């Protein structure tokens, strides 16, 4: 009976999260509609164009998927850190490390096709693992909050990529040479010549191996968090570090492991983006925001690994469709950022209240301990 009650309570909690997310999306769209109306645009027509921008043709659906793939993975990386009580603001830097190392391996190595792909991905994952783990080590060893260290490490990665771009810059270009064909992971090339109908148009977008790896990664992370002792220990440290240490868990070690795995996932987003879509590195004048979009994906998914797939597809498609809105109606694409920001704001409200409640309870416990 007790087990049934727990299951029922867990299901109702999950449903309430999903309901709140849906309400947040609706409220975000309503705010967007108000902004559209105030600036002289018809919101119904504008949202119609947004939907059309995604579903007008199989090619549009394919491009929406391409845009969603990297932020599903960075969202999963941020989600993993959140699940273990850590706030990874370094997803952008870890993405850049993955893409930069992926480019170097893809451009400099001369290997057979399949081996080249495997080696490039593994080396990029190791780089992300080390880069994320570095932030965890700084927190575990010196007590420096991961938000500070990861933000600083973002800029280290940013300038490292530009250094590499200058080193391998293509003449008369703002980017590098392309990686070797043996390192590319685009699933179908010249799709119109290989397929007819829906798939011929769908694969005109550069659908690549990243989407498959993203789905596999989601399943693996869900399994680790829910079905393994490692996941239990990581979440225990996140919930209460002092209690977990009292129970015999090495909290410092788990912090490093958590940030390393998170960095690995974000790095996977970067390396697959280079190998499957861009094939080269651009000279960065500003952050590309794949990591920060991943933060939004994780929040919208209520830090649920499975939910990252759906929230990533939603936000990625929304951002892609924004270009159609601008092209057909002249609506600034920044409106999409307003809608996304509003959705995330409403989604984050329960999290803010939980943080405030936790701090209040902590102060009460301290006072009670002092009085005793």
Protein backbone atom coordinates (compact mmCIF):
# COMPACT_ATOMS: atom_id res chain seq x y z
CA UNK A 1 0.00 0.00 0.00
CA UNK A 2 2.83 2.35 0.92
CA UNK A 3 4.57 1.57 -2.37
CA UNK A 4 1.38 2.35 -4.31
CA UNK A 5 1.01 5.67 -2.49
CA UNK A 6 4.59 6.62 -3.35
CA UNK A 7 4.07 5.72 -7.02
CA UNK A 8 0.84 7.72 -7.14
CA UNK A 9 2.52 10.72 -5.51
CA UNK A 10 5.45 10.51 -7.95
CA UNK A 11 3.11 10.37 -10.96
CA UNK A 12 1.04 13.33 -9.75
CA UNK A 13 4.26 15.31 -9.20
CA UNK A 14 5.44 14.51 -12.74
CA UNK A 15 2.06 15.50 -14.16
CA UNK A 16 2.11 18.80 -12.26
CA UNK A 17 5.56 19.58 -13.73
CA UNK A 18 4.34 18.83 -17.23
CA UNK A 19 1.21 20.93 -16.69
CA UNK A 20 3.25 23.86 -15.39
CA UNK A 21 5.59 23.64 -18.39
CA UNK A 22 2.63 23.71 -20.78
CA UNK A 23 1.16 26.69 -18.93
CA UNK A 24 4.55 28.44 -19.12
CA UNK A 25 4.67 27.89 -22.89
CA UNK A 26 1.14 29.27 -23.31
CA UNK A 27 1.95 32.33 -21.18
CA UNK A 28 5.14 32.92 -23.18
CA UNK A 29 3.18 32.78 -26.43
CA UNK A 30 0.59 35.18 -24.98
CA UNK A 31 3.32 37.68 -24.07
CA UNK A 32 4.67 37.31 -27.61
CA UNK A 33 1.20 37.99 -29.00
CA UNK A 34 0.93 41.15 -26.90
CA UNK A 35 4.31 42.38 -28.14
CA UNK A 36 3.29 41.65 -31.74
CA UNK A 37 0.03 43.54 -31.31
CA UNK A 38 1.77 46.54 -29.75
CA UNK A 39 4.24 46.72 -32.65
CA UNK A 40 1.49 46.56 -35.29
CA UNK A 41 1.60 42.89 -36.35
CA UNK A 42 -1.22 40.36 -36.39
CA UNK A 43 -0.29 37.72 -33.77
CA UNK A 44 -2.51 35.02 -35.29
CA UNK A 45 -0.92 35.49 -38.70
CA UNK A 46 2.56 35.62 -37.15
CA UNK A 47 2.11 32.36 -35.25
CA UNK A 48 0.67 30.81 -38.39
CA UNK A 49 3.88 31.75 -40.20
CA UNK A 50 5.90 30.24 -37.35
CA UNK A 51 4.12 26.90 -37.72
CA UNK A 52 4.43 27.15 -41.49
CA UNK A 53 8.17 27.81 -41.13
CA UNK A 54 8.56 24.40 -39.47
CA UNK A 55 5.99 22.21 -41.25
CA UNK A 56 5.74 23.82 -44.68
CA UNK A 57 7.88 21.10 -46.26
CA UNK A 58 9.95 18.05 -45.22
CA UNK A 59 13.06 20.15 -45.81
CA UNK A 60 11.90 22.67 -43.17
CA UNK A 61 11.31 19.83 -40.71
CA UNK A 62 14.81 18.57 -41.43
CA UNK A 63 16.36 21.97 -40.81
CA UNK A 64 14.41 22.34 -37.56
CA UNK A 65 15.89 19.00 -36.48
CA UNK A 66 19.42 20.13 -37.41
CA UNK A 67 18.97 23.30 -35.34
CA UNK A 68 17.63 21.30 -32.40
CA UNK A 69 20.35 18.63 -32.25
CA UNK A 70 23.17 20.58 -30.53
CA UNK A 71 20.90 22.17 -27.92
CA UNK A 72 19.38 18.80 -27.02
CA UNK A 73 22.88 17.62 -26.10
CA UNK A 74 23.95 20.80 -24.28
CA UNK A 75 20.58 20.76 -22.52
CA UNK A 76 21.23 17.17 -21.44
CA UNK A 77 24.66 18.17 -20.12
CA UNK A 78 23.20 21.04 -18.07
CA UNK A 79 20.36 18.76 -16.94
CA UNK A 80 22.83 16.16 -15.63
CA UNK A 81 24.67 18.80 -13.59
CA UNK A 82 21.36 20.15 -12.23
CA UNK A 83 20.26 16.66 -11.22
CA UNK A 84 23.39 16.35 -9.11
CA UNK A 85 23.03 19.77 -7.48
CA UNK A 86 25.50 21.66 -9.71
CA UNK A 87 24.89 24.70 -11.90
CA UNK A 88 26.88 24.25 -15.10
CA UNK A 89 27.16 27.65 -16.77
CA UNK A 90 30.07 26.34 -18.83
CA UNK A 91 28.09 24.40 -21.42
CA UNK A 92 29.04 27.00 -24.03
CA UNK A 93 32.75 26.63 -23.34
CA UNK A 94 32.52 22.84 -23.27
CA UNK A 95 30.66 22.94 -26.60
CA UNK A 96 33.46 25.09 -28.05
CA UNK A 97 36.13 22.69 -26.75
CA UNK A 98 34.31 19.78 -28.40
CA UNK A 99 33.97 21.58 -31.73
CA UNK A 100 37.58 22.85 -31.69
CA UNK A 101 39.13 19.49 -30.80
CA UNK A 102 36.78 17.81 -33.27
CA UNK A 103 38.00 20.14 -36.02
CA UNK A 104 41.67 19.51 -35.18
CA UNK A 105 41.19 15.74 -35.24
CA UNK A 106 39.04 15.89 -38.36
CA UNK A 107 41.44 18.14 -40.26
CA UNK A 108 44.87 16.94 -39.15
CA UNK A 109 44.40 13.17 -38.95
CA UNK A 110 44.49 10.97 -42.04
CA UNK A 111 42.53 7.83 -41.20
CA UNK A 112 39.99 5.49 -42.87
CA UNK A 113 36.42 6.86 -42.72
CA UNK A 114 34.82 4.88 -39.86
CA UNK A 115 37.98 4.83 -37.72
CA UNK A 116 38.46 8.56 -38.28
CA UNK A 117 34.94 9.30 -37.04
CA UNK A 118 35.32 7.13 -33.93
CA UNK A 119 38.74 8.52 -33.00
CA UNK A 120 37.62 12.13 -33.51
CA UNK A 121 34.51 11.74 -31.35
CA UNK A 122 36.36 9.88 -28.57
CA UNK A 123 39.16 12.47 -28.37
CA UNK A 124 36.62 15.34 -28.32
CA UNK A 125 34.65 13.60 -25.56
CA UNK A 126 37.81 13.17 -23.50
CA UNK A 127 38.60 16.87 -23.96
CA UNK A 128 35.10 17.83 -22.78
CA UNK A 129 35.37 15.36 -19.89
CA UNK A 130 38.62 16.97 -18.72
CA UNK A 131 37.38 20.54 -19.29
CA UNK A 132 34.17 19.96 -17.36
CA UNK A 133 36.03 18.02 -14.68
CA UNK A 134 38.39 20.97 -14.23
CA UNK A 135 35.50 23.14 -13.01
CA UNK A 136 34.44 20.33 -10.67
CA UNK A 137 38.00 20.02 -9.34
CA UNK A 138 38.17 23.77 -8.69
CA UNK A 139 34.94 23.56 -6.67
CA UNK A 140 35.93 20.40 -4.79
CA UNK A 141 39.51 21.48 -4.03
CA UNK A 142 39.18 25.23 -3.44
CA UNK A 143 35.45 25.71 -2.77
CA UNK A 144 35.06 28.14 -5.69
CA UNK A 145 31.47 28.08 -6.96
CA UNK A 146 31.05 26.33 -10.30
CA UNK A 147 29.13 29.28 -11.76
CA UNK A 148 32.20 31.50 -11.47
CA UNK A 149 34.72 28.95 -12.73
CA UNK A 150 32.59 27.76 -15.65
CA UNK A 151 31.86 31.30 -16.85
CA UNK A 152 35.59 32.08 -16.80
CA UNK A 153 36.37 28.81 -18.61
CA UNK A 154 33.86 29.79 -21.32
CA UNK A 155 36.14 32.66 -22.29
CA UNK A 156 39.23 30.50 -22.23
CA UNK A 157 37.54 28.17 -24.73
CA UNK A 158 36.30 31.13 -26.79
CA UNK A 159 39.78 32.55 -27.33
CA UNK A 160 41.27 29.09 -27.81
CA UNK A 161 38.92 28.52 -30.76
CA UNK A 162 39.89 31.86 -32.31
CA UNK A 163 43.57 30.99 -31.86
CA UNK A 164 43.01 27.72 -33.76
CA UNK A 165 41.01 29.52 -36.47
CA UNK A 166 43.85 31.99 -37.04
CA UNK A 167 46.27 29.06 -37.21
CA UNK A 168 44.26 27.18 -39.88
CA UNK A 169 42.38 30.05 -41.49
CA UNK A 170 41.24 29.62 -45.06
CA UNK A 171 42.42 32.48 -47.32
CA UNK A 172 39.83 35.24 -47.85
CA UNK A 173 37.59 33.63 -45.25
CA UNK A 174 36.49 34.17 -41.65
CA UNK A 175 36.85 30.46 -40.89
CA UNK A 176 39.08 27.45 -41.23
CA UNK A 177 39.51 24.88 -43.96
CA UNK A 178 36.97 22.03 -43.96
CA UNK A 179 37.66 18.77 -42.15
CA UNK A 180 38.48 15.70 -44.21
CA UNK A 181 35.62 13.80 -45.82
CA UNK A 182 36.56 10.71 -43.79
CA UNK A 183 35.57 12.57 -40.59
CA UNK A 184 32.16 13.81 -41.75
CA UNK A 185 29.02 12.28 -40.24
CA UNK A 186 26.23 13.79 -42.37
CA UNK A 187 23.84 10.88 -42.91
CA UNK A 188 22.84 11.54 -46.54
CA UNK A 189 24.45 13.63 -49.25
CA UNK A 190 22.80 14.38 -52.62
CA UNK A 191 19.49 13.23 -51.15
CA UNK A 192 17.43 14.28 -54.18
CA UNK A 193 19.38 11.80 -56.30
CA UNK A 194 18.95 8.93 -53.82
CA UNK A 195 15.40 9.40 -52.54
CA UNK A 196 12.06 10.49 -53.94
CA UNK A 197 9.21 12.31 -52.21
CA UNK A 198 9.35 13.08 -48.49
CA UNK A 199 12.82 11.69 -47.75
CA UNK A 200 14.35 13.30 -50.81
CA UNK A 201 13.28 16.69 -49.43
CA UNK A 202 13.83 15.84 -45.74
CA UNK A 203 17.48 14.88 -46.23
CA UNK A 204 18.20 18.02 -48.22
CA UNK A 205 18.83 19.39 -44.72
CA UNK A 206 22.17 18.15 -43.33
CA UNK A 207 20.74 15.60 -40.90
CA UNK A 208 23.72 14.05 -39.16
CA UNK A 209 24.77 11.39 -36.68
CA UNK A 210 24.40 13.87 -33.81
CA UNK A 211 20.65 13.34 -33.52
CA UNK A 212 21.11 9.58 -33.11
CA UNK A 213 23.88 10.09 -30.54
CA UNK A 214 21.67 12.61 -28.72
CA UNK A 215 18.84 10.07 -28.32
CA UNK A 216 21.30 7.36 -27.22
CA UNK A 217 22.89 9.78 -24.73
CA UNK A 218 19.50 10.67 -23.24
CA UNK A 219 18.75 6.97 -22.64
CA UNK A 220 22.18 6.37 -21.09
CA UNK A 221 21.95 9.40 -18.79
CA UNK A 222 18.43 8.46 -17.70
CA UNK A 223 19.65 4.94 -16.91
CA UNK A 224 22.67 6.24 -14.95
CA UNK A 225 20.57 8.63 -12.88
CA UNK A 226 17.66 6.28 -12.19
CA UNK A 227 19.08 2.76 -12.21
CA UNK A 228 22.70 2.84 -11.01
CA UNK A 229 24.49 3.36 -7.72
CA UNK A 230 26.59 6.09 -9.38
CA UNK A 231 23.43 8.06 -10.18
CA UNK A 232 22.13 7.56 -6.65
CA UNK A 233 25.37 8.83 -5.12
CA UNK A 234 25.57 11.81 -7.48
CA UNK A 235 22.00 12.85 -6.67
CA UNK A 236 22.57 12.29 -2.96
CA UNK A 237 25.52 14.70 -3.00
CA UNK A 238 23.36 17.20 -4.87
CA UNK A 239 20.51 16.94 -2.37
CA UNK A 240 22.62 17.13 0.78
CA UNK A 241 26.41 17.10 0.64
CA UNK A 242 26.93 16.83 4.41
CA UNK A 243 24.50 13.94 4.82
CA UNK A 244 25.98 12.06 1.87
CA UNK A 245 29.50 12.43 3.32
CA UNK A 246 28.20 11.13 6.64
CA UNK A 247 26.85 8.14 4.71
CA UNK A 248 30.31 7.36 3.34
CA UNK A 249 30.09 9.03 -0.10
CA UNK A 250 33.15 10.95 -1.31
CA UNK A 251 31.37 14.21 -2.19
CA UNK A 252 34.40 15.89 -3.78
CA UNK A 253 34.95 12.95 -6.10
CA UNK A 254 31.28 12.94 -7.14
CA UNK A 255 31.33 16.69 -7.86
CA UNK A 256 34.27 16.21 -10.22
CA UNK A 257 32.61 13.20 -11.87
CA UNK A 258 29.34 15.07 -12.35
CA UNK A 259 30.93 18.11 -13.98
CA UNK A 260 33.15 15.87 -16.13
CA UNK A 261 30.16 13.91 -17.48
CA UNK A 262 28.25 17.15 -18.06
CA UNK A 263 31.22 18.57 -19.98
CA UNK A 264 31.47 15.37 -22.00
CA UNK A 265 27.85 15.69 -23.17
CA UNK A 266 28.25 19.35 -24.13
CA UNK A 267 31.46 18.49 -25.98
CA UNK A 268 29.57 15.81 -27.93
CA UNK A 269 27.24 18.56 -29.15
CA UNK A 270 30.21 20.56 -30.42
CA UNK A 271 32.06 17.75 -32.18
CA UNK A 272 28.96 16.45 -33.98
CA UNK A 273 28.07 19.98 -35.09
CA UNK A 274 31.47 20.32 -36.77
CA UNK A 275 31.53 16.81 -38.22
CA UNK A 276 27.95 16.79 -39.41
CA UNK A 277 26.99 20.34 -40.32
CA UNK A 278 29.57 23.17 -40.37
CA UNK A 279 32.70 21.08 -41.25
CA UNK A 280 34.84 24.07 -40.20
CA UNK A 281 35.34 26.53 -37.34
CA UNK A 282 34.21 30.16 -37.60
CA UNK A 283 36.12 33.10 -36.17
CA UNK A 284 34.00 34.03 -33.15
CA UNK A 285 33.11 37.64 -32.42
CA UNK A 286 30.61 36.58 -29.75
CA UNK A 287 29.34 33.41 -28.13
CA UNK A 288 27.11 31.32 -30.41
CA UNK A 289 24.80 30.53 -27.46
CA UNK A 290 24.50 26.77 -27.97
CA UNK A 291 25.36 26.27 -24.30
CA UNK A 292 23.05 29.00 -23.02
CA UNK A 293 20.23 27.64 -25.18
CA UNK A 294 20.98 24.29 -23.55
CA UNK A 295 20.36 25.91 -20.17
CA UNK A 296 16.92 26.97 -21.42
CA UNK A 297 16.27 23.45 -22.75
CA UNK A 298 17.09 21.92 -19.37
CA UNK A 299 14.89 24.37 -17.44
CA UNK A 300 11.98 23.87 -19.83
CA UNK A 301 12.36 20.09 -19.42
CA UNK A 302 12.28 20.50 -15.60
CA UNK A 303 15.75 18.89 -15.60
CA UNK A 304 14.39 15.63 -16.95
CA UNK A 305 16.72 13.82 -19.42
CA UNK A 306 13.85 12.49 -21.54
CA UNK A 307 12.20 15.92 -21.52
CA UNK A 308 15.35 17.46 -23.01
CA UNK A 309 14.53 15.81 -26.34
CA UNK A 310 11.11 17.47 -26.56
CA UNK A 311 12.13 20.85 -25.13
CA UNK A 312 15.19 20.88 -27.43
CA UNK A 313 13.04 20.16 -30.47
CA UNK A 314 10.58 22.85 -29.41
CA UNK A 315 13.14 25.60 -28.83
CA UNK A 316 15.27 24.61 -31.83
CA UNK A 317 12.26 24.63 -34.13
CA UNK A 318 11.06 27.93 -32.70
CA UNK A 319 14.41 29.59 -33.36
CA UNK A 320 14.59 28.19 -36.88
CA UNK A 321 11.04 29.29 -37.69
CA UNK A 322 11.88 32.82 -36.53
CA UNK A 323 13.73 33.38 -39.81
CA UNK A 324 10.54 32.60 -41.73
CA UNK A 325 8.66 35.13 -39.62
CA UNK A 326 11.20 37.79 -40.45
CA UNK A 327 11.27 36.93 -44.15
CA UNK A 328 7.51 36.80 -44.72
CA UNK A 329 6.22 39.53 -42.37
CA UNK A 330 9.25 41.63 -41.53
CA UNK A 331 8.93 40.76 -37.84
CA UNK A 332 12.31 41.05 -36.04
CA UNK A 333 13.68 37.60 -35.23
CA UNK A 334 14.45 38.93 -31.73
CA UNK A 335 10.77 38.38 -30.98
CA UNK A 336 11.55 34.65 -30.77
CA UNK A 337 14.11 35.41 -28.07
CA UNK A 338 11.45 37.38 -26.19
CA UNK A 339 9.03 34.44 -26.36
CA UNK A 340 11.69 31.91 -25.30
CA UNK A 341 12.90 34.16 -22.49
CA UNK A 342 9.36 34.61 -21.18
CA UNK A 343 8.68 30.87 -21.31
CA UNK A 344 11.87 30.15 -19.36
CA UNK A 345 11.04 32.89 -16.85
CA UNK A 346 7.66 31.33 -16.07
CA UNK A 347 9.22 27.84 -15.99
CA UNK A 348 11.89 28.96 -13.51
CA UNK A 349 9.44 30.48 -11.02
CA UNK A 350 8.93 27.22 -9.02
CA UNK A 351 12.71 26.72 -8.93
CA UNK A 352 13.18 30.22 -7.50
CA UNK A 353 10.61 29.54 -4.78
CA UNK A 354 12.27 26.20 -3.95
CA UNK A 355 15.66 27.93 -3.56
CA UNK A 356 14.16 30.63 -1.29
CA UNK A 357 12.32 27.99 0.75
CA UNK A 358 15.52 25.92 1.15
CA UNK A 359 17.45 28.98 2.36
CA UNK A 360 14.71 29.91 4.84
CA UNK A 361 14.60 26.35 6.21
CA UNK A 362 18.41 26.33 6.51
CA UNK A 363 18.35 29.55 8.56
CA UNK A 364 15.60 28.13 10.79
CA UNK A 365 17.61 24.93 11.39
CA UNK A 366 20.71 26.99 12.28
CA UNK A 367 18.73 29.08 14.77
CA UNK A 368 17.20 25.98 16.28
CA UNK A 369 20.67 24.43 16.61
CA UNK A 370 22.08 27.56 18.27
CA UNK A 371 19.17 27.77 20.72
CA UNK A 372 19.65 24.13 21.64
